[in-house]
Amino acid sequence: SQKIEQNSEALNIQEGKTATLTCNYTNYSPAYLQWYRQDPGRGPVFLLLIRENEKEKRKERLKVTFDTTLKQSLFHITASQPADSATYLCALDGGIYNQGGKLIFGQGTELSVKP
Amino acid sequence: DARVTQTPRHKVTEMGQEVTMRCQPILGHNTVFWYRQTMMQGLELLAYFRNRAPLDDSGMPKDRFSAEMPDATLATLKIQPSEPRDSAVYFCATDRGLGNEQFFGPGTRLTVL
């Protein structure tokens, strides 16, 4: 079965710096990969989707890369702000036997941006 | 402002009691997912439906859990009998179809004593 690993430790950075979060997977390569943000006491909120034939995707201060050779996605937040503090989850599609858009989620990385 | 709604938001119950959680999908979304989130296991998929038909419930302990979609506006997750290890936050999420973003509800925080 698919295994997903995100930065196991919480990430603490200074405001204004770039935060880089890692998502590594084993086994099959997903057709697409998604990133979500989760705040305490709330459900995850979708941020970005990147497909297997795309190397990079951007949205405002967010950038996602997808390297199917390394089996890795990197998620960058540039010019980080305290409001970016949250847990970030990567999610992969369920693979060749996937039906109906099933996602497998990583454990998440907690990001803390200090002023 | 379309959003997924879940009820109840919080539930405290005694071991052995039946628990029913409800989800109202976003209008027009044809796929409904049930997840469970704990500190130890993270976000786990329990079951999901497309066009009200169950597609996969392999993540669910079937001896005590059941998921249904009686109509397009309601999905339910039932636990009977509940056990302390079922304590978690249960999320419902919906999407418009394969490969699209999922929209999560606020979750039901379940505590089984």
mmCIF file with all atom_site columns, C-alpha atoms in Angstrom:
data_model
loop_
_atom_site.group_PDB
_atom_site.id
_atom_site.type_symbol
_atom_site.label_atom_id
_atom_site.label_alt_id
_atom_site.label_comp_id
_atom_site.label_asym_id
_atom_site.label_entity_id
_atom_site.label_seq_id
_atom_site.pdbx_PDB_ins_code
_atom_site.Cartn_x
_atom_site.Cartn_y
_atom_site.Cartn_z
_atom_site.occupancy
_atom_site.B_iso_or_equiv
_atom_site.pdbx_formal_charge
_atom_site.auth_seq_id
_atom_site.auth_comp_id
_atom_site.auth_asym_id
_atom_site.auth_atom_id
_atom_site.pdbx_PDB_model_num
ATOM 1   C CA . SER A 1 1   ? 0.000   0.000  0.000   1.00 0.00 ? 1   SER A CA 1
ATOM 2   C CA . GLN A 1 2   ? 1.050   3.608  -0.477  1.00 0.00 ? 2   GLN A CA 1
ATOM 3   C CA . LYS A 1 3   ? 3.140   5.167  2.281   1.00 0.00 ? 3   LYS A CA 1
ATOM 4   C CA . ILE A 1 4   ? 3.416   8.926  2.665   1.00 0.00 ? 4   ILE A CA 1
ATOM 5   C CA . GLU A 1 5   ? 5.972   10.752 4.802   1.00 0.00 ? 5   GLU A CA 1
ATOM 6   C CA . GLN A 1 6   ? 5.877   14.421 5.637   1.00 0.00 ? 6   GLN A CA 1
ATOM 7   C CA . ASN A 1 7   ? 8.343   16.411 7.763   1.00 0.00 ? 7   ASN A CA 1
ATOM 8   C CA . SER A 1 8   ? 7.949   14.607 11.062  1.00 0.00 ? 8   SER A CA 1
ATOM 9   C CA . GLU A 1 9   ? 9.051   17.548 13.160  1.00 0.00 ? 9   GLU A CA 1
ATOM 10  C CA . ALA A 1 10  ? 7.215   20.822 13.446  1.00 0.00 ? 10  ALA A CA 1
ATOM 11  C CA . LEU A 1 11  ? 8.704   23.575 11.332  1.00 0.00 ? 11  LEU A CA 1
ATOM 12  C CA . ASN A 1 12  ? 9.481   26.899 12.997  1.00 0.00 ? 12  ASN A CA 1
ATOM 13  C CA . ILE A 1 13  ? 10.505  29.820 10.831  1.00 0.00 ? 13  ILE A CA 1
ATOM 14  C CA . GLN A 1 14  ? 10.811  33.581 11.024  1.00 0.00 ? 14  GLN A CA 1
ATOM 15  C CA . GLU A 1 15  ? 8.281   35.854 9.363   1.00 0.00 ? 15  GLU A CA 1
ATOM 16  C CA . GLY A 1 16  ? 9.318   36.822 5.851   1.00 0.00 ? 16  GLY A CA 1
ATOM 17  C CA . LYS A 1 17  ? 11.311  33.642 5.229   1.00 0.00 ? 17  LYS A CA 1
ATOM 18  C CA . THR A 1 18  ? 10.327  30.859 2.851   1.00 0.00 ? 18  THR A CA 1
ATOM 19  C CA . ALA A 1 19  ? 8.835   27.748 4.406   1.00 0.00 ? 19  ALA A CA 1
ATOM 20  C CA . THR A 1 20  ? 9.508   24.476 2.593   1.00 0.00 ? 20  THR A CA 1
ATOM 21  C CA . LEU A 1 21  ? 7.506   21.369 3.461   1.00 0.00 ? 21  LEU A CA 1
ATOM 22  C CA . THR A 1 22  ? 8.278   17.917 2.119   1.00 0.00 ? 22  THR A CA 1
ATOM 23  C CA . CYS A 1 23  ? 6.032   15.053 1.084   1.00 0.00 ? 23  CYS A CA 1
ATOM 24  C CA . ASN A 1 24  ? 7.663   11.756 0.125   1.00 0.00 ? 24  ASN A CA 1
ATOM 25  C CA . TYR A 1 25  ? 5.831   8.681  -1.061  1.00 0.00 ? 25  TYR A CA 1
ATOM 26  C CA . THR A 1 26  ? 6.704   5.089  -1.881  1.00 0.00 ? 26  THR A CA 1
ATOM 27  C CA . ASN A 1 27  ? 5.235   2.515  -4.224  1.00 0.00 ? 27  ASN A CA 1
ATOM 28  C CA . TYR A 1 28  ? 3.147   3.710  -7.155  1.00 0.00 ? 28  TYR A CA 1
ATOM 29  C CA . SER A 1 29  ? 3.260   7.206  -8.559  1.00 0.00 ? 29  SER A CA 1
ATOM 30  C CA . PRO A 1 30  ? -0.004  9.066  -8.095  1.00 0.00 ? 30  PRO A CA 1
ATOM 31  C CA . ALA A 1 31  ? -1.830  10.673 -10.997 1.00 0.00 ? 31  ALA A CA 1
ATOM 32  C CA . TYR A 1 32  ? -2.125  13.829 -8.910  1.00 0.00 ? 32  TYR A CA 1
ATOM 33  C CA . LEU A 1 33  ? -1.193  15.214 -5.534  1.00 0.00 ? 33  LEU A CA 1
ATOM 34  C CA . GLN A 1 34  ? -3.007  17.773 -3.406  1.00 0.00 ? 34  GLN A CA 1
ATOM 35  C CA . TRP A 1 35  ? -2.018  20.023 -0.513  1.00 0.00 ? 35  TRP A CA 1
ATOM 36  C CA . TYR A 1 36  ? -4.397  21.066 2.252   1.00 0.00 ? 36  TYR A CA 1
ATOM 37  C CA . ARG A 1 37  ? -4.176  23.413 5.204   1.00 0.00 ? 37  ARG A CA 1
ATOM 38  C CA . GLN A 1 38  ? -5.756  22.558 8.558   1.00 0.00 ? 38  GLN A CA 1
ATOM 39  C CA . ASP A 1 39  ? -6.248  24.960 11.438  1.00 0.00 ? 39  ASP A CA 1
ATOM 40  C CA . PRO A 1 40  ? -6.939  23.697 14.992  1.00 0.00 ? 40  PRO A CA 1
ATOM 41  C CA . GLY A 1 41  ? -10.539 22.597 15.441  1.00 0.00 ? 41  GLY A CA 1
ATOM 42  C CA . ARG A 1 42  ? -11.349 22.863 11.734  1.00 0.00 ? 42  ARG A CA 1
ATOM 43  C CA . GLY A 1 43  ? -11.508 20.642 8.703   1.00 0.00 ? 43  GLY A CA 1
ATOM 44  C CA . PRO A 1 44  ? -8.743  20.657 6.077   1.00 0.00 ? 44  PRO A CA 1
ATOM 45  C CA . VAL A 1 45  ? -8.985  23.293 3.364   1.00 0.00 ? 45  VAL A CA 1
ATOM 46  C CA . PHE A 1 46  ? -7.756  22.653 -0.179  1.00 0.00 ? 46  PHE A CA 1
ATOM 47  C CA . LEU A 1 47  ? -4.808  24.736 -1.387  1.00 0.00 ? 47  LEU A CA 1
ATOM 48  C CA . LEU A 1 48  ? -3.292  23.306 -4.575  1.00 0.00 ? 48  LEU A CA 1
ATOM 49  C CA . LEU A 1 49  ? -3.474  20.305 -6.898  1.00 0.00 ? 49  LEU A CA 1
ATOM 50  C CA . ILE A 1 50  ? -0.624  19.204 -9.145  1.00 0.00 ? 50  ILE A CA 1
ATOM 51  C CA . ARG A 1 51  ? -0.841  16.451 -11.761 1.00 0.00 ? 51  ARG A CA 1
ATOM 52  C CA . GLU A 1 52  ? 1.826   13.903 -12.650 1.00 0.00 ? 52  GLU A CA 1
ATOM 53  C CA . ASN A 1 53  ? 2.679   15.666 -15.918 1.00 0.00 ? 53  ASN A CA 1
ATOM 54  C CA . GLU A 1 54  ? 3.216   19.005 -14.176 1.00 0.00 ? 54  GLU A CA 1
ATOM 55  C CA . LYS A 1 55  ? 6.528   19.926 -12.574 1.00 0.00 ? 55  LYS A CA 1
ATOM 56  C CA . GLU A 1 56  ? 5.408   23.027 -10.747 1.00 0.00 ? 56  GLU A CA 1
ATOM 57  C CA . LYS A 1 57  ? 2.251   24.919 -9.780  1.00 0.00 ? 57  LYS A CA 1
ATOM 58  C CA . ARG A 1 58  ? 1.921   28.367 -8.249  1.00 0.00 ? 58  ARG A CA 1
ATOM 59  C CA . LYS A 1 59  ? -0.827  30.263 -6.497  1.00 0.00 ? 59  LYS A CA 1
ATOM 60  C CA . GLU A 1 60  ? 0.003   33.653 -5.010  1.00 0.00 ? 60  GLU A CA 1
ATOM 61  C CA . ARG A 1 61  ? 2.721   32.984 -2.373  1.00 0.00 ? 61  ARG A CA 1
ATOM 62  C CA . LEU A 1 62  ? 2.384   29.211 -2.674  1.00 0.00 ? 62  LEU A CA 1
ATOM 63  C CA . LYS A 1 63  ? 4.401   26.944 -4.934  1.00 0.00 ? 63  LYS A CA 1
ATOM 64  C CA . VAL A 1 64  ? 4.234   23.177 -5.283  1.00 0.00 ? 64  VAL A CA 1
ATOM 65  C CA . THR A 1 65  ? 6.671   20.954 -7.141  1.00 0.00 ? 65  THR A CA 1
ATOM 66  C CA . PHE A 1 66  ? 6.195   17.314 -8.112  1.00 0.00 ? 66  PHE A CA 1
ATOM 67  C CA . ASP A 1 67  ? 9.171   15.079 -8.888  1.00 0.00 ? 67  ASP A CA 1
ATOM 68  C CA . THR A 1 68  ? 7.951   11.627 -9.934  1.00 0.00 ? 68  THR A CA 1
ATOM 69  C CA . THR A 1 69  ? 11.540  10.327 -10.164 1.00 0.00 ? 69  THR A CA 1
ATOM 70  C CA . LEU A 1 70  ? 12.344  11.252 -6.572  1.00 0.00 ? 70  LEU A CA 1
ATOM 71  C CA . LYS A 1 71  ? 8.740   10.461 -5.531  1.00 0.00 ? 71  LYS A CA 1
ATOM 72  C CA . GLN A 1 72  ? 8.585   13.765 -3.769  1.00 0.00 ? 72  GLN A CA 1
ATOM 73  C CA . SER A 1 73  ? 6.548   16.936 -3.629  1.00 0.00 ? 73  SER A CA 1
ATOM 74  C CA . LEU A 1 74  ? 7.778   20.173 -2.099  1.00 0.00 ? 74  LEU A CA 1
ATOM 75  C CA . PHE A 1 75  ? 5.421   22.865 -0.854  1.00 0.00 ? 75  PHE A CA 1
ATOM 76  C CA . HIS A 1 76  ? 6.794   26.384 -0.505  1.00 0.00 ? 76  HIS A CA 1
ATOM 77  C CA . ILE A 1 77  ? 5.310   29.441 1.168   1.00 0.00 ? 77  ILE A CA 1
ATOM 78  C CA . THR A 1 78  ? 7.271   32.554 0.286   1.00 0.00 ? 78  THR A CA 1
ATOM 79  C CA . ALA A 1 79  ? 7.287   35.714 2.409   1.00 0.00 ? 79  ALA A CA 1
ATOM 80  C CA . SER A 1 80  ? 5.700   33.720 5.228   1.00 0.00 ? 80  SER A CA 1
ATOM 81  C CA . GLN A 1 81  ? 3.395   35.412 7.734   1.00 0.00 ? 81  GLN A CA 1
ATOM 82  C CA . PRO A 1 82  ? 2.216   34.419 11.235  1.00 0.00 ? 82  PRO A CA 1
ATOM 83  C CA . ALA A 1 83  ? -1.215  33.809 9.661   1.00 0.00 ? 83  ALA A CA 1
ATOM 84  C CA . ASP A 1 84  ? 0.366   30.949 7.678   1.00 0.00 ? 84  ASP A CA 1
ATOM 85  C CA . SER A 1 85  ? 0.846   28.996 10.920  1.00 0.00 ? 85  SER A CA 1
ATOM 86  C CA . ALA A 1 86  ? -1.172  25.788 10.576  1.00 0.00 ? 86  ALA A CA 1
ATOM 87  C CA . THR A 1 87  ? -0.791  22.112 9.795   1.00 0.00 ? 87  THR A CA 1
ATOM 88  C CA . TYR A 1 88  ? -0.240  21.289 6.130   1.00 0.00 ? 88  TYR A CA 1
ATOM 89  C CA . LEU A 1 89  ? -1.303  17.937 4.710   1.00 0.00 ? 89  LEU A CA 1
ATOM 90  C CA . CYS A 1 90  ? -0.325  16.353 1.447   1.00 0.00 ? 90  CYS A CA 1
ATOM 91  C CA . ALA A 1 91  ? -2.688  13.868 -0.157  1.00 0.00 ? 91  ALA A CA 1
ATOM 92  C CA . LEU A 1 92  ? -2.205  11.435 -3.019  1.00 0.00 ? 92  LEU A CA 1
ATOM 93  C CA . ASP A 1 93  ? -4.787  9.803  -5.221  1.00 0.00 ? 93  ASP A CA 1
ATOM 94  C CA . GLY A 1 94  ? -5.528  6.202  -4.412  1.00 0.00 ? 94  GLY A CA 1
ATOM 95  C CA . GLY A 1 95  ? -3.568  4.635  -7.258  1.00 0.00 ? 95  GLY A CA 1
ATOM 96  C CA . ILE A 1 96  ? -4.445  2.422  -10.207 1.00 0.00 ? 96  ILE A CA 1
ATOM 97  C CA . TYR A 1 97  ? -7.242  0.768  -8.308  1.00 0.00 ? 97  TYR A CA 1
ATOM 98  C CA . ASN A 1 98  ? -8.590  4.125  -7.260  1.00 0.00 ? 98  ASN A CA 1
ATOM 99  C CA . GLN A 1 99  ? -12.283 4.559  -7.669  1.00 0.00 ? 99  GLN A CA 1
ATOM 100 C CA . GLY A 1 100 ? -14.077 7.829  -7.314  1.00 0.00 ? 100 GLY A CA 1
ATOM 101 C CA . GLY A 1 101 ? -11.227 10.099 -6.272  1.00 0.00 ? 101 GLY A CA 1
ATOM 102 C CA . LYS A 1 102 ? -10.100 8.418  -3.072  1.00 0.00 ? 102 LYS A CA 1
ATOM 103 C CA . LEU A 1 103 ? -7.213  10.312 -1.383  1.00 0.00 ? 103 LEU A CA 1
ATOM 104 C CA . ILE A 1 104 ? -4.545  9.041  0.992   1.00 0.00 ? 104 ILE A CA 1
ATOM 105 C CA . PHE A 1 105 ? -3.361  11.724 3.423   1.00 0.00 ? 105 PHE A CA 1
ATOM 106 C CA . GLY A 1 106 ? 0.017   12.199 5.066   1.00 0.00 ? 106 GLY A CA 1
ATOM 107 C CA . GLN A 1 107 ? 0.300   12.876 8.789   1.00 0.00 ? 107 GLN A CA 1
ATOM 108 C CA . GLY A 1 108 ? 0.831   16.581 8.195   1.00 0.00 ? 108 GLY A CA 1
ATOM 109 C CA . THR A 1 109 ? 3.529   19.082 9.103   1.00 0.00 ? 109 THR A CA 1
ATOM 110 C CA . GLU A 1 110 ? 2.871   21.751 11.704  1.00 0.00 ? 110 GLU A CA 1
ATOM 111 C CA . LEU A 1 111 ? 4.228   25.107 10.614  1.00 0.00 ? 111 LEU A CA 1
ATOM 112 C CA . SER A 1 112 ? 4.791   27.960 13.023  1.00 0.00 ? 112 SER A CA 1
ATOM 113 C CA . VAL A 1 113 ? 5.772   31.384 11.693  1.00 0.00 ? 113 VAL A CA 1
ATOM 114 C CA . LYS A 1 114 ? 7.160   33.725 14.343  1.00 0.00 ? 114 LYS A CA 1
ATOM 115 C CA . PRO A 1 115 ? 6.888   37.507 14.011  1.00 0.00 ? 115 PRO A CA 1
ATOM 116 C CA . ASP B 2 1   ? -21.389 30.330 0.368   1.00 0.00 ? 1   ASP B CA 1
ATOM 117 C CA . ALA B 2 2   ? -21.659 26.582 -0.226  1.00 0.00 ? 2   ALA B CA 1
ATOM 118 C CA . ARG B 2 3   ? -20.243 24.415 2.507   1.00 0.00 ? 3   ARG B CA 1
ATOM 119 C CA . VAL B 2 4   ? -20.457 20.932 3.945   1.00 0.00 ? 4   VAL B CA 1
ATOM 120 C CA . THR B 2 5   ? -22.407 20.800 7.187   1.00 0.00 ? 5   THR B CA 1
ATOM 121 C CA . GLN B 2 6   ? -22.057 18.187 9.899   1.00 0.00 ? 6   GLN B CA 1
ATOM 122 C CA . THR B 2 7   ? -24.088 17.462 12.999  1.00 0.00 ? 7   THR B CA 1
ATOM 123 C CA . PRO B 2 8   ? -23.562 17.190 15.856  1.00 0.00 ? 8   PRO B CA 1
ATOM 124 C CA . ARG B 2 9   ? -20.344 19.180 16.282  1.00 0.00 ? 9   ARG B CA 1
ATOM 125 C CA . HIS B 2 10  ? -19.595 17.495 19.587  1.00 0.00 ? 10  HIS B CA 1
ATOM 126 C CA . LYS B 2 11  ? -20.831 14.238 21.072  1.00 0.00 ? 11  LYS B CA 1
ATOM 127 C CA . VAL B 2 12  ? -20.001 12.660 24.421  1.00 0.00 ? 12  VAL B CA 1
ATOM 128 C CA . THR B 2 13  ? -21.447 9.225  25.014  1.00 0.00 ? 13  THR B CA 1
ATOM 129 C CA . GLU B 2 14  ? -21.030 6.140  27.131  1.00 0.00 ? 14  GLU B CA 1
ATOM 130 C CA . MET B 2 15  ? -19.433 2.989  25.829  1.00 0.00 ? 15  MET B CA 1
ATOM 131 C CA . GLY B 2 16  ? -21.990 0.701  24.213  1.00 0.00 ? 16  GLY B CA 1
ATOM 132 C CA . GLN B 2 17  ? -24.290 3.503  23.063  1.00 0.00 ? 17  GLN B CA 1
ATOM 133 C CA . GLU B 2 18  ? -25.241 4.111  19.461  1.00 0.00 ? 18  GLU B CA 1
ATOM 134 C CA . VAL B 2 19  ? -23.826 7.197  17.768  1.00 0.00 ? 19  VAL B CA 1
ATOM 135 C CA . THR B 2 20  ? -25.138 8.707  14.536  1.00 0.00 ? 20  THR B CA 1
ATOM 136 C CA . MET B 2 21  ? -23.303 11.462 12.710  1.00 0.00 ? 21  MET B CA 1
ATOM 137 C CA . ARG B 2 22  ? -24.853 13.347 9.823   1.00 0.00 ? 22  ARG B CA 1
ATOM 138 C CA . CYS B 2 23  ? -23.460 15.196 6.838   1.00 0.00 ? 23  CYS B CA 1
ATOM 139 C CA . GLN B 2 24  ? -25.107 17.448 4.293   1.00 0.00 ? 24  GLN B CA 1
ATOM 140 C CA . PRO B 2 25  ? -23.021 17.574 1.096   1.00 0.00 ? 25  PRO B CA 1
ATOM 141 C CA . ILE B 2 26  ? -22.591 20.657 -1.039  1.00 0.00 ? 26  ILE B CA 1
ATOM 142 C CA . LEU B 2 27  ? -25.340 20.770 -3.653  1.00 0.00 ? 27  LEU B CA 1
ATOM 143 C CA . GLY B 2 28  ? -24.094 19.286 -6.902  1.00 0.00 ? 28  GLY B CA 1
ATOM 144 C CA . HIS B 2 29  ? -21.226 17.328 -5.346  1.00 0.00 ? 29  HIS B CA 1
ATOM 145 C CA . ASN B 2 30  ? -21.612 13.656 -6.210  1.00 0.00 ? 30  ASN B CA 1
ATOM 146 C CA . THR B 2 31  ? -18.923 12.091 -4.033  1.00 0.00 ? 31  THR B CA 1
ATOM 147 C CA . VAL B 2 32  ? -19.076 11.918 -0.243  1.00 0.00 ? 32  VAL B CA 1
ATOM 148 C CA . PHE B 2 33  ? -16.197 10.769 1.959   1.00 0.00 ? 33  PHE B CA 1
ATOM 149 C CA . TRP B 2 34  ? -16.098 9.900  5.673   1.00 0.00 ? 34  TRP B CA 1
ATOM 150 C CA . TYR B 2 35  ? -12.758 10.324 7.465   1.00 0.00 ? 35  TYR B CA 1
ATOM 151 C CA . ARG B 2 36  ? -11.596 9.822  11.024  1.00 0.00 ? 36  ARG B CA 1
ATOM 152 C CA . GLN B 2 37  ? -8.749  11.880 12.480  1.00 0.00 ? 37  GLN B CA 1
ATOM 153 C CA . THR B 2 38  ? -6.701  11.066 15.570  1.00 0.00 ? 38  THR B CA 1
ATOM 154 C CA . MET B 2 39  ? -3.299  12.242 16.749  1.00 0.00 ? 39  MET B CA 1
ATOM 155 C CA . MET B 2 40  ? -1.843  8.757  16.350  1.00 0.00 ? 40  MET B CA 1
ATOM 156 C CA . GLN B 2 41  ? -3.294  7.735  12.979  1.00 0.00 ? 41  GLN B CA 1
ATOM 157 C CA . GLY B 2 42  ? -3.860  11.063 11.288  1.00 0.00 ? 42  GLY B CA 1
ATOM 158 C CA . LEU B 2 43  ? -6.635  11.357 8.722   1.00 0.00 ? 43  LEU B CA 1
ATOM 159 C CA . GLU B 2 44  ? -7.984  7.947  7.703   1.00 0.00 ? 44  GLU B CA 1
ATOM 160 C CA . LEU B 2 45  ? -10.598 7.256  5.059   1.00 0.00 ? 45  LEU B CA 1
ATOM 161 C CA . LEU B 2 46  ? -13.453 5.153  6.404   1.00 0.00 ? 46  LEU B CA 1
ATOM 162 C CA . ALA B 2 47  ? -15.858 4.977  3.464   1.00 0.00 ? 47  ALA B CA 1
ATOM 163 C CA . TYR B 2 48  ? -17.054 6.891  0.423   1.00 0.00 ? 48  TYR B CA 1
ATOM 164 C CA . PHE B 2 49  ? -19.974 7.120  -1.954  1.00 0.00 ? 49  PHE B CA 1
ATOM 165 C CA . ARG B 2 50  ? -20.409 8.284  -5.514  1.00 0.00 ? 50  ARG B CA 1
ATOM 166 C CA . ASN B 2 51  ? -23.886 9.197  -6.703  1.00 0.00 ? 51  ASN B CA 1
ATOM 167 C CA . ARG B 2 52  ? -25.100 7.682  -3.420  1.00 0.00 ? 52  ARG B CA 1
ATOM 168 C CA . ALA B 2 53  ? -23.631 4.256  -4.229  1.00 0.00 ? 53  ALA B CA 1
ATOM 169 C CA . PRO B 2 54  ? -20.987 2.939  -1.797  1.00 0.00 ? 54  PRO B CA 1
ATOM 170 C CA . LEU B 2 55  ? -17.606 2.596  -3.529  1.00 0.00 ? 55  LEU B CA 1
ATOM 171 C CA . ASP B 2 56  ? -15.284 1.541  -0.754  1.00 0.00 ? 56  ASP B CA 1
ATOM 172 C CA . ASP B 2 57  ? -15.787 0.939  2.944   1.00 0.00 ? 57  ASP B CA 1
ATOM 173 C CA . SER B 2 58  ? -12.630 -1.081 3.530   1.00 0.00 ? 58  SER B CA 1
ATOM 174 C CA . GLY B 2 59  ? -11.360 1.450  6.057   1.00 0.00 ? 59  GLY B CA 1
ATOM 175 C CA . MET B 2 60  ? -14.309 0.906  8.338   1.00 0.00 ? 60  MET B CA 1
ATOM 176 C CA . PRO B 2 61  ? -14.690 -1.725 11.111  1.00 0.00 ? 61  PRO B CA 1
ATOM 177 C CA . LYS B 2 62  ? -17.815 -3.260 9.649   1.00 0.00 ? 62  LYS B CA 1
ATOM 178 C CA . ASP B 2 63  ? -18.920 -5.073 12.767  1.00 0.00 ? 63  ASP B CA 1
ATOM 179 C CA . ARG B 2 64  ? -19.798 -1.776 14.418  1.00 0.00 ? 64  ARG B CA 1
ATOM 180 C CA . PHE B 2 65  ? -19.674 0.962  11.776  1.00 0.00 ? 65  PHE B CA 1
ATOM 181 C CA . SER B 2 66  ? -22.143 1.577  8.986   1.00 0.00 ? 66  SER B CA 1
ATOM 182 C CA . ALA B 2 67  ? -22.381 4.370  6.415   1.00 0.00 ? 67  ALA B CA 1
ATOM 183 C CA . GLU B 2 68  ? -25.395 5.194  4.302   1.00 0.00 ? 68  GLU B CA 1
ATOM 184 C CA . MET B 2 69  ? -26.683 7.843  1.941   1.00 0.00 ? 69  MET B CA 1
ATOM 185 C CA . PRO B 2 70  ? -30.466 7.743  2.145   1.00 0.00 ? 70  PRO B CA 1
ATOM 186 C CA . ASP B 2 71  ? -30.714 10.652 -0.294  1.00 0.00 ? 71  ASP B CA 1
ATOM 187 C CA . ALA B 2 72  ? -28.498 13.133 -2.123  1.00 0.00 ? 72  ALA B CA 1
ATOM 188 C CA . THR B 2 73  ? -28.694 15.668 0.704   1.00 0.00 ? 73  THR B CA 1
ATOM 189 C CA . LEU B 2 74  ? -27.811 13.391 3.612   1.00 0.00 ? 74  LEU B CA 1
ATOM 190 C CA . ALA B 2 75  ? -25.007 10.991 4.488   1.00 0.00 ? 75  ALA B CA 1
ATOM 191 C CA . THR B 2 76  ? -24.869 9.195  7.823   1.00 0.00 ? 76  THR B CA 1
ATOM 192 C CA . LEU B 2 77  ? -22.181 7.373  9.766   1.00 0.00 ? 77  LEU B CA 1
ATOM 193 C CA . LYS B 2 78  ? -23.350 5.148  12.571  1.00 0.00 ? 78  LYS B CA 1
ATOM 194 C CA . ILE B 2 79  ? -21.397 3.393  15.310  1.00 0.00 ? 79  ILE B CA 1
ATOM 195 C CA . GLN B 2 80  ? -23.143 0.669  17.281  1.00 0.00 ? 80  GLN B CA 1
ATOM 196 C CA . PRO B 2 81  ? -21.969 -0.166 19.869  1.00 0.00 ? 81  PRO B CA 1
ATOM 197 C CA . SER B 2 82  ? -19.456 2.608  20.456  1.00 0.00 ? 82  SER B CA 1
ATOM 198 C CA . GLU B 2 83  ? -16.144 1.981  22.220  1.00 0.00 ? 83  GLU B CA 1
ATOM 199 C CA . PRO B 2 84  ? -13.596 4.347  23.817  1.00 0.00 ? 84  PRO B CA 1
ATOM 200 C CA . ARG B 2 85  ? -11.169 3.708  20.928  1.00 0.00 ? 85  ARG B CA 1
ATOM 201 C CA . ASP B 2 86  ? -13.718 5.305  18.601  1.00 0.00 ? 86  ASP B CA 1
ATOM 202 C CA . SER B 2 87  ? -13.013 8.683  20.203  1.00 0.00 ? 87  SER B CA 1
ATOM 203 C CA . ALA B 2 88  ? -11.805 10.923 17.375  1.00 0.00 ? 88  ALA B CA 1
ATOM 204 C CA . VAL B 2 89  ? -12.883 13.733 15.082  1.00 0.00 ? 89  VAL B CA 1
ATOM 205 C CA . TYR B 2 90  ? -14.999 12.484 12.189  1.00 0.00 ? 90  TYR B CA 1
ATOM 206 C CA . PHE B 2 91  ? -14.994 14.526 9.006   1.00 0.00 ? 91  PHE B CA 1
ATOM 207 C CA . CYS B 2 92  ? -17.273 14.429 6.034   1.00 0.00 ? 92  CYS B CA 1
ATOM 208 C CA . ALA B 2 93  ? -15.895 15.731 2.734   1.00 0.00 ? 93  ALA B CA 1
ATOM 209 C CA . THR B 2 94  ? -17.408 16.068 -0.724  1.00 0.00 ? 94  THR B CA 1
ATOM 210 C CA . ASP B 2 95  ? -16.192 16.740 -4.243  1.00 0.00 ? 95  ASP B CA 1
ATOM 211 C CA . ARG B 2 96  ? -17.524 17.185 -7.766  1.00 0.00 ? 96  ARG B CA 1
ATOM 212 C CA . GLY B 2 97  ? -15.828 14.071 -9.092  1.00 0.00 ? 97  GLY B CA 1
ATOM 213 C CA . LEU B 2 98  ? -12.581 12.272 -9.748  1.00 0.00 ? 98  LEU B CA 1
ATOM 214 C CA . GLY B 2 99  ? -9.452  14.348 -9.319  1.00 0.00 ? 99  GLY B CA 1
ATOM 215 C CA . ASN B 2 100 ? -11.146 17.403 -7.862  1.00 0.00 ? 100 ASN B CA 1
ATOM 216 C CA . GLU B 2 101 ? -10.490 19.130 -4.561  1.00 0.00 ? 101 GLU B CA 1
ATOM 217 C CA . GLN B 2 102 ? -12.366 17.902 -1.535  1.00 0.00 ? 102 GLN B CA 1
ATOM 218 C CA . PHE B 2 103 ? -14.415 20.210 0.647   1.00 0.00 ? 103 PHE B CA 1
ATOM 219 C CA . PHE B 2 104 ? -14.409 19.244 4.307   1.00 0.00 ? 104 PHE B CA 1
ATOM 220 C CA . GLY B 2 105 ? -17.053 19.850 6.910   1.00 0.00 ? 105 GLY B CA 1
ATOM 221 C CA . PRO B 2 106 ? -16.229 21.181 10.390  1.00 0.00 ? 106 PRO B CA 1
ATOM 222 C CA . GLY B 2 107 ? -16.140 17.689 11.865  1.00 0.00 ? 107 GLY B CA 1
ATOM 223 C CA . THR B 2 108 ? -17.862 15.884 14.732  1.00 0.00 ? 108 THR B CA 1
ATOM 224 C CA . ARG B 2 109 ? -15.708 15.491 17.829  1.00 0.00 ? 109 ARG B CA 1
ATOM 225 C CA . LEU B 2 110 ? -16.729 12.193 19.423  1.00 0.00 ? 110 LEU B CA 1
ATOM 226 C CA . THR B 2 111 ? -15.764 11.190 22.944  1.00 0.00 ? 111 THR B CA 1
ATOM 227 C CA . VAL B 2 112 ? -16.732 7.717  24.140  1.00 0.00 ? 112 VAL B CA 1
ATOM 228 C CA . LEU B 2 113 ? -16.349 7.266  27.894  1.00 0.00 ? 113 LEU B CA 1
#
